[in-house]
């Protein structure tokens, strides 16, 4: 029996997760042995327990095969001390589960090509996956801080550090992922300036020997940022450091123009994963039934592919999303002239109906 921990969180979190749970029920009806339970995280957990990540939630997450998260945060909790803000719950889950690999697809469904700020012919059919290292690099490197120099001037400093083993393990995830896609991997670094990423490039090149079926290329991060807006379809899988991945994955997501459509996965060495939409808790539309649940539903597809070993069910969910878009259904965030506007639950129901038809 595979166990899933469902964490609705705050804002639109509970609304979009409810639709994803309908899809989980469909998965169970296909004969897959899965069960799920809900727990508290974020502001909702703080209100109830005084902590954005209660011990009980972390223990349940560790015992689960996969975690499905809605979103956390909102204005209500912004005045709180940083140590108990909802976002701390998310960071605690990432470090508690040692989720070192962040996978962020940027897919533009052909039906939504008009939603991008780039020309449709540049982005239509875009399908990129960015593999970002999530637990190392400059965000965690020591020493770090702000110090006062002898002349009284303050100086801020951070350290970019990656060990060979850290590079190798994220590299393996990227090569394996590329293998399941179009077998092209682009490693993004700044090897011309930063020694640390010179090592990154060396280790990636060494690893390529183990994956002769995957074509490895290297690109400097400044060029990658440019190529992503110039000719994004040249990429299949991109692997990069925590800092570069943070920036490039947001850039790639924006190419699609629809934040409510993009899922993500964060994985550890045991294949456990946390799956969540890339967007936040959208407090501006919370409780109105207007949120797009497709990113969360597509997160379930990623879960099936990466943690539950059921790629064929993942394919079917992704196809069902294509079917409802083809039928012209749109939540307000992706509304287009001539389409039919629907709410959160109606969209979720339409995906389940499309799944049932096959
Ligand atoms: P956001 O992603 O919540 O919202 C940005 C814009 O996109 C808003 O206009 C929102 O209405 C819209 N949007 C987002 N998701 C949507 C969806 N599914 N359907 C339709 N429209 C959608 O980002 P923000 O406003 O910067 O942050 C709001 C809160 O979320 C903050 O407290 C922030 O800290 C938190 N946050 C949480 C996560 C997370 O839980 N992983 C990620 C980012 C931000």
Coordinates of C-alpha atoms and ligand atoms in Angstrom, one line a residue:
X1 CA 0.0 0.0 0.0
X2 CA 1.5 3.4 -1.0
X3 CA 0.9 6.2 1.4
X4 CA 0.3 9.8 0.4
X5 CA 0.2 12.7 2.9
X6 CA -2.0 15.5 1.7
X7 CA -1.2 19.0 3.0
X8 CA -3.8 21.5 1.8
X9 CA -2.2 24.5 3.5
X10 CA -3.5 28.1 3.2
X11 CA -5.4 30.4 0.8
X12 CA -6.5 28.6 -2.3
X13 CA -4.5 25.5 -1.1
X14 CA -7.6 23.6 0.3
X15 CA -9.7 24.4 -2.9
X16 CA -7.1 23.2 -5.4
X17 CA -6.1 20.2 -3.3
X18 CA -9.7 19.0 -3.1
X19 CA -9.7 18.7 -6.9
X20 CA -6.4 16.8 -6.9
X21 CA -7.9 14.4 -4.4
X22 CA -10.7 13.6 -6.8
X23 CA -8.0 12.5 -9.2
X24 CA -6.3 10.4 -6.5
X25 CA -9.7 8.7 -6.0
X26 CA -9.7 7.9 -9.7
X27 CA -6.2 6.5 -9.4
X28 CA -7.4 4.2 -6.6
X29 CA -10.4 3.2 -8.7
X30 CA -8.0 2.0 -11.3
X31 CA -6.9 -0.7 -8.9
X32 CA -3.7 1.0 -7.5
X33 CA -3.1 0.4 -3.8
X34 CA -2.9 3.9 -2.5
X35 CA -4.3 5.6 0.6
X36 CA -4.0 9.2 1.8
X37 CA -4.6 11.3 4.9
X38 CA -4.5 15.0 5.5
X39 CA -2.3 17.0 7.9
X40 CA -1.7 20.6 8.8
X41 CA 1.0 22.8 7.4
X42 CA 1.7 26.6 7.1
X43 CA -0.5 29.2 8.5
X44 CA -3.3 26.7 9.1
X45 CA -1.0 24.7 11.2
X46 CA 0.3 27.8 13.1
X47 CA -3.3 28.8 14.0
X48 CA -4.0 25.3 15.4
X49 CA -0.7 24.4 17.0
X50 CA 1.6 27.4 17.2
X51 CA 4.0 25.9 14.6
X52 CA 3.9 26.0 10.8
X53 CA 5.3 22.5 10.7
X54 CA 4.0 20.4 13.7
X55 CA 6.2 17.4 14.6
X56 CA 3.3 15.2 13.8
X57 CA 3.1 16.5 10.2
X58 CA 6.8 16.0 9.6
X59 CA 6.7 12.4 11.0
X60 CA 3.8 11.6 8.8
X61 CA 5.6 13.1 5.8
X62 CA 8.7 11.0 6.5
X63 CA 6.5 7.8 6.7
X64 CA 4.7 8.6 3.4
X65 CA 5.8 7.6 -0.1
X66 CA 4.8 11.0 -1.3
X67 CA 3.5 14.3 -0.1
X68 CA 0.9 16.4 -2.0
X69 CA 1.1 20.1 -1.0
X70 CA -1.3 22.9 -1.9
X71 CA 0.4 26.2 -0.9
X72 CA 1.2 28.1 2.2
X73 CA 1.2 31.7 3.4
X74 CA -0.9 34.8 3.3
X75 CA -1.1 38.4 4.7
X76 CA -2.7 37.1 7.9
X77 CA 0.7 35.6 8.9
X78 CA 3.1 38.2 7.5
X79 CA 3.4 40.0 10.9
X80 CA 4.6 36.8 12.6
X81 CA 8.3 36.3 13.5
X82 CA 10.1 34.7 10.6
X83 CA 10.8 31.5 12.6
X84 CA 7.0 30.7 12.7
X85 CA 5.9 32.1 9.3
X86 CA 4.1 29.6 7.1
X87 CA 7.0 29.4 4.6
X88 CA 9.1 28.0 7.3
X89 CA 6.8 24.9 7.2
X90 CA 7.8 24.4 3.6
X91 CA 11.5 24.8 4.2
X92 CA 11.2 22.4 7.2
X93 CA 9.7 19.8 5.0
X94 CA 12.3 20.2 2.3
X95 CA 15.2 19.9 4.8
X96 CA 13.4 17.3 7.0
X97 CA 12.9 15.0 4.0
X98 CA 16.3 15.9 2.4
X99 CA 14.6 16.9 -0.9
X100 CA 17.7 17.7 -2.9
X101 CA 16.3 17.5 -6.4
X102 CA 13.7 20.0 -7.6
X103 CA 12.0 19.2 -10.9
X104 CA 10.1 21.9 -12.6
X105 CA 8.5 21.4 -16.0
X106 CA 7.6 24.3 -18.2
X107 CA 5.0 23.0 -20.6
X108 CA 2.9 25.1 -22.8
X109 CA -0.2 23.3 -24.0
X110 CA -0.8 24.2 -27.6
X111 CA -4.3 25.5 -26.7
X112 CA -2.7 28.1 -24.4
X113 CA 0.0 29.4 -26.7
X114 CA -1.7 32.9 -26.7
X115 CA -1.2 33.1 -22.9
X116 CA 2.5 33.6 -23.2
X117 CA 4.1 37.0 -23.6
X118 CA 6.3 35.6 -26.3
X119 CA 5.1 35.0 -29.8
X120 CA 3.1 31.8 -30.2
X121 CA 5.4 30.4 -32.8
X122 CA 8.4 30.7 -30.4
X123 CA 6.7 28.9 -27.5
X124 CA 3.8 26.7 -28.9
X125 CA 4.5 23.1 -27.8
X126 CA 7.2 24.1 -25.4
X127 CA 8.2 21.2 -23.1
X128 CA 11.2 21.8 -20.9
X129 CA 12.2 20.3 -17.5
X130 CA 14.5 22.1 -15.2
X131 CA 16.3 20.0 -12.6
X132 CA 17.5 22.3 -9.8
X133 CA 19.8 21.4 -6.9
X134 CA 17.8 22.3 -3.8
X135 CA 19.7 21.7 -0.6
X136 CA 23.2 23.0 -1.4
X137 CA 25.1 25.8 -3.1
X138 CA 25.2 29.4 -2.1
X139 CA 21.8 29.3 -0.2
X140 CA 23.3 27.1 2.4
X141 CA 27.1 27.6 2.2
X142 CA 29.2 28.6 5.2
X143 CA 30.6 31.0 6.1
X144 CA 27.9 33.6 5.6
X145 CA 26.8 36.8 7.2
X146 CA 27.4 40.5 7.4
X147 CA 30.5 41.8 9.2
X148 CA 31.9 45.1 10.1
X149 CA 35.4 45.8 8.7
X150 CA 38.1 47.6 10.6
X151 CA 37.3 50.9 8.7
X152 CA 33.7 50.6 10.0
X153 CA 32.2 49.6 6.6
X154 CA 29.8 46.6 6.6
X155 CA 30.5 43.7 4.3
X156 CA 28.0 41.0 3.3
X157 CA 29.3 37.5 2.2
X158 CA 28.0 34.1 1.2
X159 CA 29.8 31.0 0.1
X160 CA 29.1 29.0 -3.1
X161 CA 30.1 25.4 -2.3
X162 CA 29.3 22.0 -3.9
X163 CA 31.0 18.7 -3.1
X164 CA 31.5 16.2 -5.9
X165 CA 29.0 13.9 -4.3
X166 CA 26.3 16.6 -4.2
X167 CA 26.9 17.3 -7.9
X168 CA 26.9 13.7 -8.8
X169 CA 23.6 12.9 -7.1
X170 CA 21.7 15.8 -8.8
X171 CA 23.5 14.9 -12.0
X172 CA 22.2 11.3 -11.8
X173 CA 18.6 12.5 -11.3
X174 CA 19.0 14.8 -14.4
X175 CA 20.5 12.1 -16.6
X176 CA 17.8 9.5 -15.5
X177 CA 15.1 12.1 -16.2
X178 CA 16.5 13.0 -19.6
X179 CA 16.5 9.3 -20.4
X180 CA 12.8 9.2 -19.8
X181 CA 12.3 12.2 -22.1
X182 CA 14.1 13.2 -25.3
X183 CA 17.6 12.3 -24.0
X184 CA 19.1 15.7 -24.2
X185 CA 20.6 17.3 -21.1
X186 CA 22.0 20.8 -20.8
X187 CA 24.1 21.5 -17.7
X188 CA 24.1 25.2 -16.9
X189 CA 27.0 26.7 -15.0
X190 CA 29.4 29.7 -14.8
X191 CA 32.5 27.7 -15.3
X192 CA 34.4 30.6 -16.9
X193 CA 34.3 32.6 -13.6
X194 CA 33.4 30.3 -10.7
X195 CA 35.7 27.4 -9.8
X196 CA 32.9 25.7 -8.0
X197 CA 31.0 25.4 -11.2
X198 CA 34.1 24.4 -13.1
X199 CA 34.0 21.3 -10.8
X200 CA 30.3 21.0 -11.6
X201 CA 31.0 20.9 -15.3
X202 CA 33.8 18.3 -14.8
X203 CA 31.6 16.0 -12.7
X204 CA 28.7 16.3 -15.2
X205 CA 31.1 15.4 -18.0
X206 CA 32.4 12.4 -16.1
X207 CA 28.8 11.2 -15.4
X208 CA 28.0 11.4 -19.1
X209 CA 30.1 8.3 -19.5
X210 CA 27.5 6.3 -17.6
X211 CA 24.7 7.6 -19.9
X212 CA 25.9 7.2 -23.5
X213 CA 22.3 7.4 -24.7
X214 CA 21.9 11.0 -23.3
X215 CA 23.4 13.9 -25.2
X216 CA 25.1 16.3 -22.7
X217 CA 25.8 19.9 -23.5
X218 CA 27.0 22.8 -21.3
X219 CA 25.9 26.4 -21.3
X220 CA 26.9 29.4 -19.2
X221 CA 24.0 30.7 -17.2
X222 CA 23.9 34.2 -18.8
X223 CA 23.6 32.6 -22.2
X224 CA 20.9 30.1 -20.9
X225 CA 18.8 33.0 -19.6
X226 CA 19.0 34.6 -23.0
X227 CA 18.4 31.4 -25.0
X228 CA 15.3 30.6 -22.8
X229 CA 13.5 33.7 -24.2
X230 CA 15.2 33.6 -27.7
X231 CA 14.6 29.9 -28.7
X232 CA 13.3 28.0 -25.6
X233 CA 12.3 24.8 -27.6
X234 CA 16.0 24.0 -28.1
X235 CA 16.0 22.6 -24.5
X236 CA 14.8 19.3 -23.2
X237 CA 16.2 18.9 -19.7
X238 CA 18.3 21.5 -17.9
X239 CA 20.3 20.7 -14.8
X240 CA 21.7 23.5 -12.6
X241 CA 22.7 24.8 -9.2
X242 CA 20.3 26.0 -6.5
X243 CA 20.7 29.7 -7.3
X244 CA 20.8 29.5 -11.1
X245 CA 17.8 27.1 -11.0
X246 CA 15.8 29.4 -8.8
X247 CA 16.0 32.1 -11.4
X248 CA 15.9 30.1 -14.6
X249 CA 12.9 28.0 -13.4
X250 CA 10.9 31.1 -12.8
X251 CA 11.9 32.5 -16.1
X252 CA 10.9 29.2 -17.9
X253 CA 7.6 29.1 -16.0
X254 CA 6.7 32.6 -17.2
X255 CA 7.3 31.6 -20.8
X256 CA 4.1 29.7 -20.5
X257 CA 2.2 32.7 -19.1
X258 CA 0.0 30.5 -16.9
X259 CA 1.2 30.1 -13.4
X260 CA -1.9 28.0 -12.5
X261 CA -0.8 25.3 -14.9
X262 CA 2.7 24.3 -13.7
X263 CA 3.4 21.5 -11.2
X264 CA 6.7 20.6 -9.5
X265 CA 8.4 17.7 -7.7
X266 CA 11.1 17.7 -5.0
X267 CA 12.8 14.3 -4.5
X268 CA 15.2 12.7 -2.1
X269 CA 17.6 9.8 -2.6
X270 CA 14.9 7.2 -1.6
X271 CA 12.6 8.4 -4.3
X272 CA 10.2 10.0 -1.8
X273 CA 8.9 13.2 -3.1
X274 CA 6.9 16.3 -2.3
X275 CA 4.6 17.5 -5.2
X276 CA 3.1 20.9 -5.4
X277 CA 2.0 23.6 -7.8
X278 CA 4.7 26.2 -8.4
X279 CA 2.3 29.1 -7.5
X280 CA 1.6 30.3 -4.0
X281 CA -1.6 30.6 -2.0
X282 CA -3.1 33.4 -4.1
X283 CA -4.9 35.1 -1.2
X284 CA -6.4 37.6 -3.6
X285 CA -8.7 34.9 -5.0
X286 CA -8.9 32.5 -2.1
X287 CA -12.4 31.2 -1.2
X288 CA -13.9 32.4 -4.5
X289 CA -13.9 29.1 -6.4
X290 CA -11.8 30.8 -9.1
X291 CA -8.4 29.2 -8.6
X292 CA -7.0 27.0 -11.4
X293 CA -6.6 23.4 -10.0
X294 CA -4.7 22.1 -13.0
X295 CA -1.2 22.7 -11.6
X296 CA -2.1 20.6 -8.5
X297 CA -3.7 17.9 -10.6
X298 CA -0.6 17.8 -12.8
X299 CA 1.4 17.5 -9.6
X300 CA -0.4 14.2 -8.9
X301 CA 0.7 13.1 -12.4
X302 CA 4.3 13.9 -11.5
X303 CA 3.9 11.9 -8.2
X304 CA 2.7 8.9 -10.1
X305 CA 5.6 9.1 -12.5
X306 CA 8.4 9.9 -10.0
X307 CA 7.4 8.3 -6.6
X308 CA 4.7 5.7 -7.3
X309 CA 6.1 4.1 -10.4
X310 CA 2.9 4.4 -12.5
X311 CA 3.9 6.4 -15.6
X312 CA 1.0 5.2 -17.6
X313 CA -1.5 6.7 -15.2
X314 CA 0.6 9.9 -15.2
X315 CA 0.3 10.0 -19.0
X316 CA -3.5 9.6 -18.8
X317 CA -3.9 12.5 -16.3
X318 CA -1.8 14.8 -18.5
X319 CA -3.8 13.7 -21.6
X320 CA -7.1 14.4 -19.7
X321 CA -5.9 17.9 -18.9
X322 CA -5.2 18.4 -22.6
X323 CA -8.7 17.1 -23.4
X324 CA -10.5 19.6 -21.1
X325 CA -8.4 22.5 -22.6
X326 CA -9.2 21.2 -26.1
X327 CA -12.9 21.3 -25.1
X328 CA -12.5 25.0 -24.4
X329 CA -12.8 25.0 -20.6
X330 CA -10.9 27.7 -18.8
X331 CA -10.6 29.0 -15.3
X332 CA -10.4 32.9 -15.2
X333 CA -6.6 33.0 -15.1
X334 CA -6.3 31.3 -18.5
X335 CA -9.6 32.6 -20.0
X336 CA -9.6 33.4 -23.7
X337 CA -12.2 34.8 -26.1
X338 CA -14.5 32.1 -27.3
X339 CA -13.7 29.7 -24.4
X340 CA -16.1 28.6 -21.6
X341 CA -15.2 30.0 -18.1
X342 CA -15.5 27.5 -15.3
X343 CA -14.7 27.5 -11.6
X344 CA -12.2 25.4 -9.6
X345 CA -14.6 22.4 -8.9
X346 CA -16.0 22.4 -12.4
X347 CA -12.5 22.2 -13.8
X348 CA -11.6 19.3 -11.5
X349 CA -14.8 17.5 -12.3
X350 CA -14.1 17.9 -16.0
X351 CA -10.7 16.3 -15.7
X352 CA -12.1 13.4 -13.8
X353 CA -14.9 13.0 -16.4
X354 CA -12.2 13.0 -19.2
X355 CA -10.3 10.3 -17.3
X356 CA -13.4 8.2 -16.9
X357 CA -14.2 8.3 -20.6
X358 CA -11.0 6.6 -21.7
Ligands
LIG1 P1 0.9 33.6 -5.8 O1 1.5 32.6 -6.7 O2 0.1 33.1 -4.7 O3 0.0 34.6 -6.7 C1 0.5 35.3 -7.8 C2 -0.7 35.7 -8.8 O4 -1.1 34.5 -9.5 C3 -2.0 36.2 -8.0 O5 -2.6 37.1 -8.8 C4 -2.8 34.9 -7.9 O6 -4.2 35.2 -7.9 C5 -2.4 34.2 -9.2 N1 -2.5 32.7 -9.1 C6 -1.7 31.9 -8.4 N2 -2.1 30.7 -8.4 C7 -3.2 30.6 -9.1 C8 -4.1 29.6 -9.5 N3 -3.9 28.3 -9.2 N4 -5.2 30.0 -10.2 C9 -5.4 31.2 -10.6 N5 -4.6 32.3 -10.3 C10 -3.5 32.0 -9.5 O7 2.1 34.5 -5.4 P2 2.1 35.7 -4.3 O8 0.9 36.5 -4.5 O9 3.4 36.3 -4.5 O10 2.1 35.0 -2.9 C11 1.0 34.8 -2.1 C12 1.3 34.0 -0.9 O11 1.8 32.7 -1.3 C13 2.5 34.6 -0.1 O12 2.2 34.5 1.3 C14 3.7 33.8 -0.5 O13 4.7 33.7 0.5 C15 3.1 32.5 -0.7 N6 3.8 31.6 -1.6 C16 3.8 30.2 -1.3 C17 4.4 29.3 -2.1 C18 4.3 27.9 -1.8 O14 3.5 27.5 -0.9 N7 5.0 27.0 -2.4 C19 5.0 29.8 -3.3 C20 5.0 31.1 -3.6 C21 4.4 32.0 -2.7

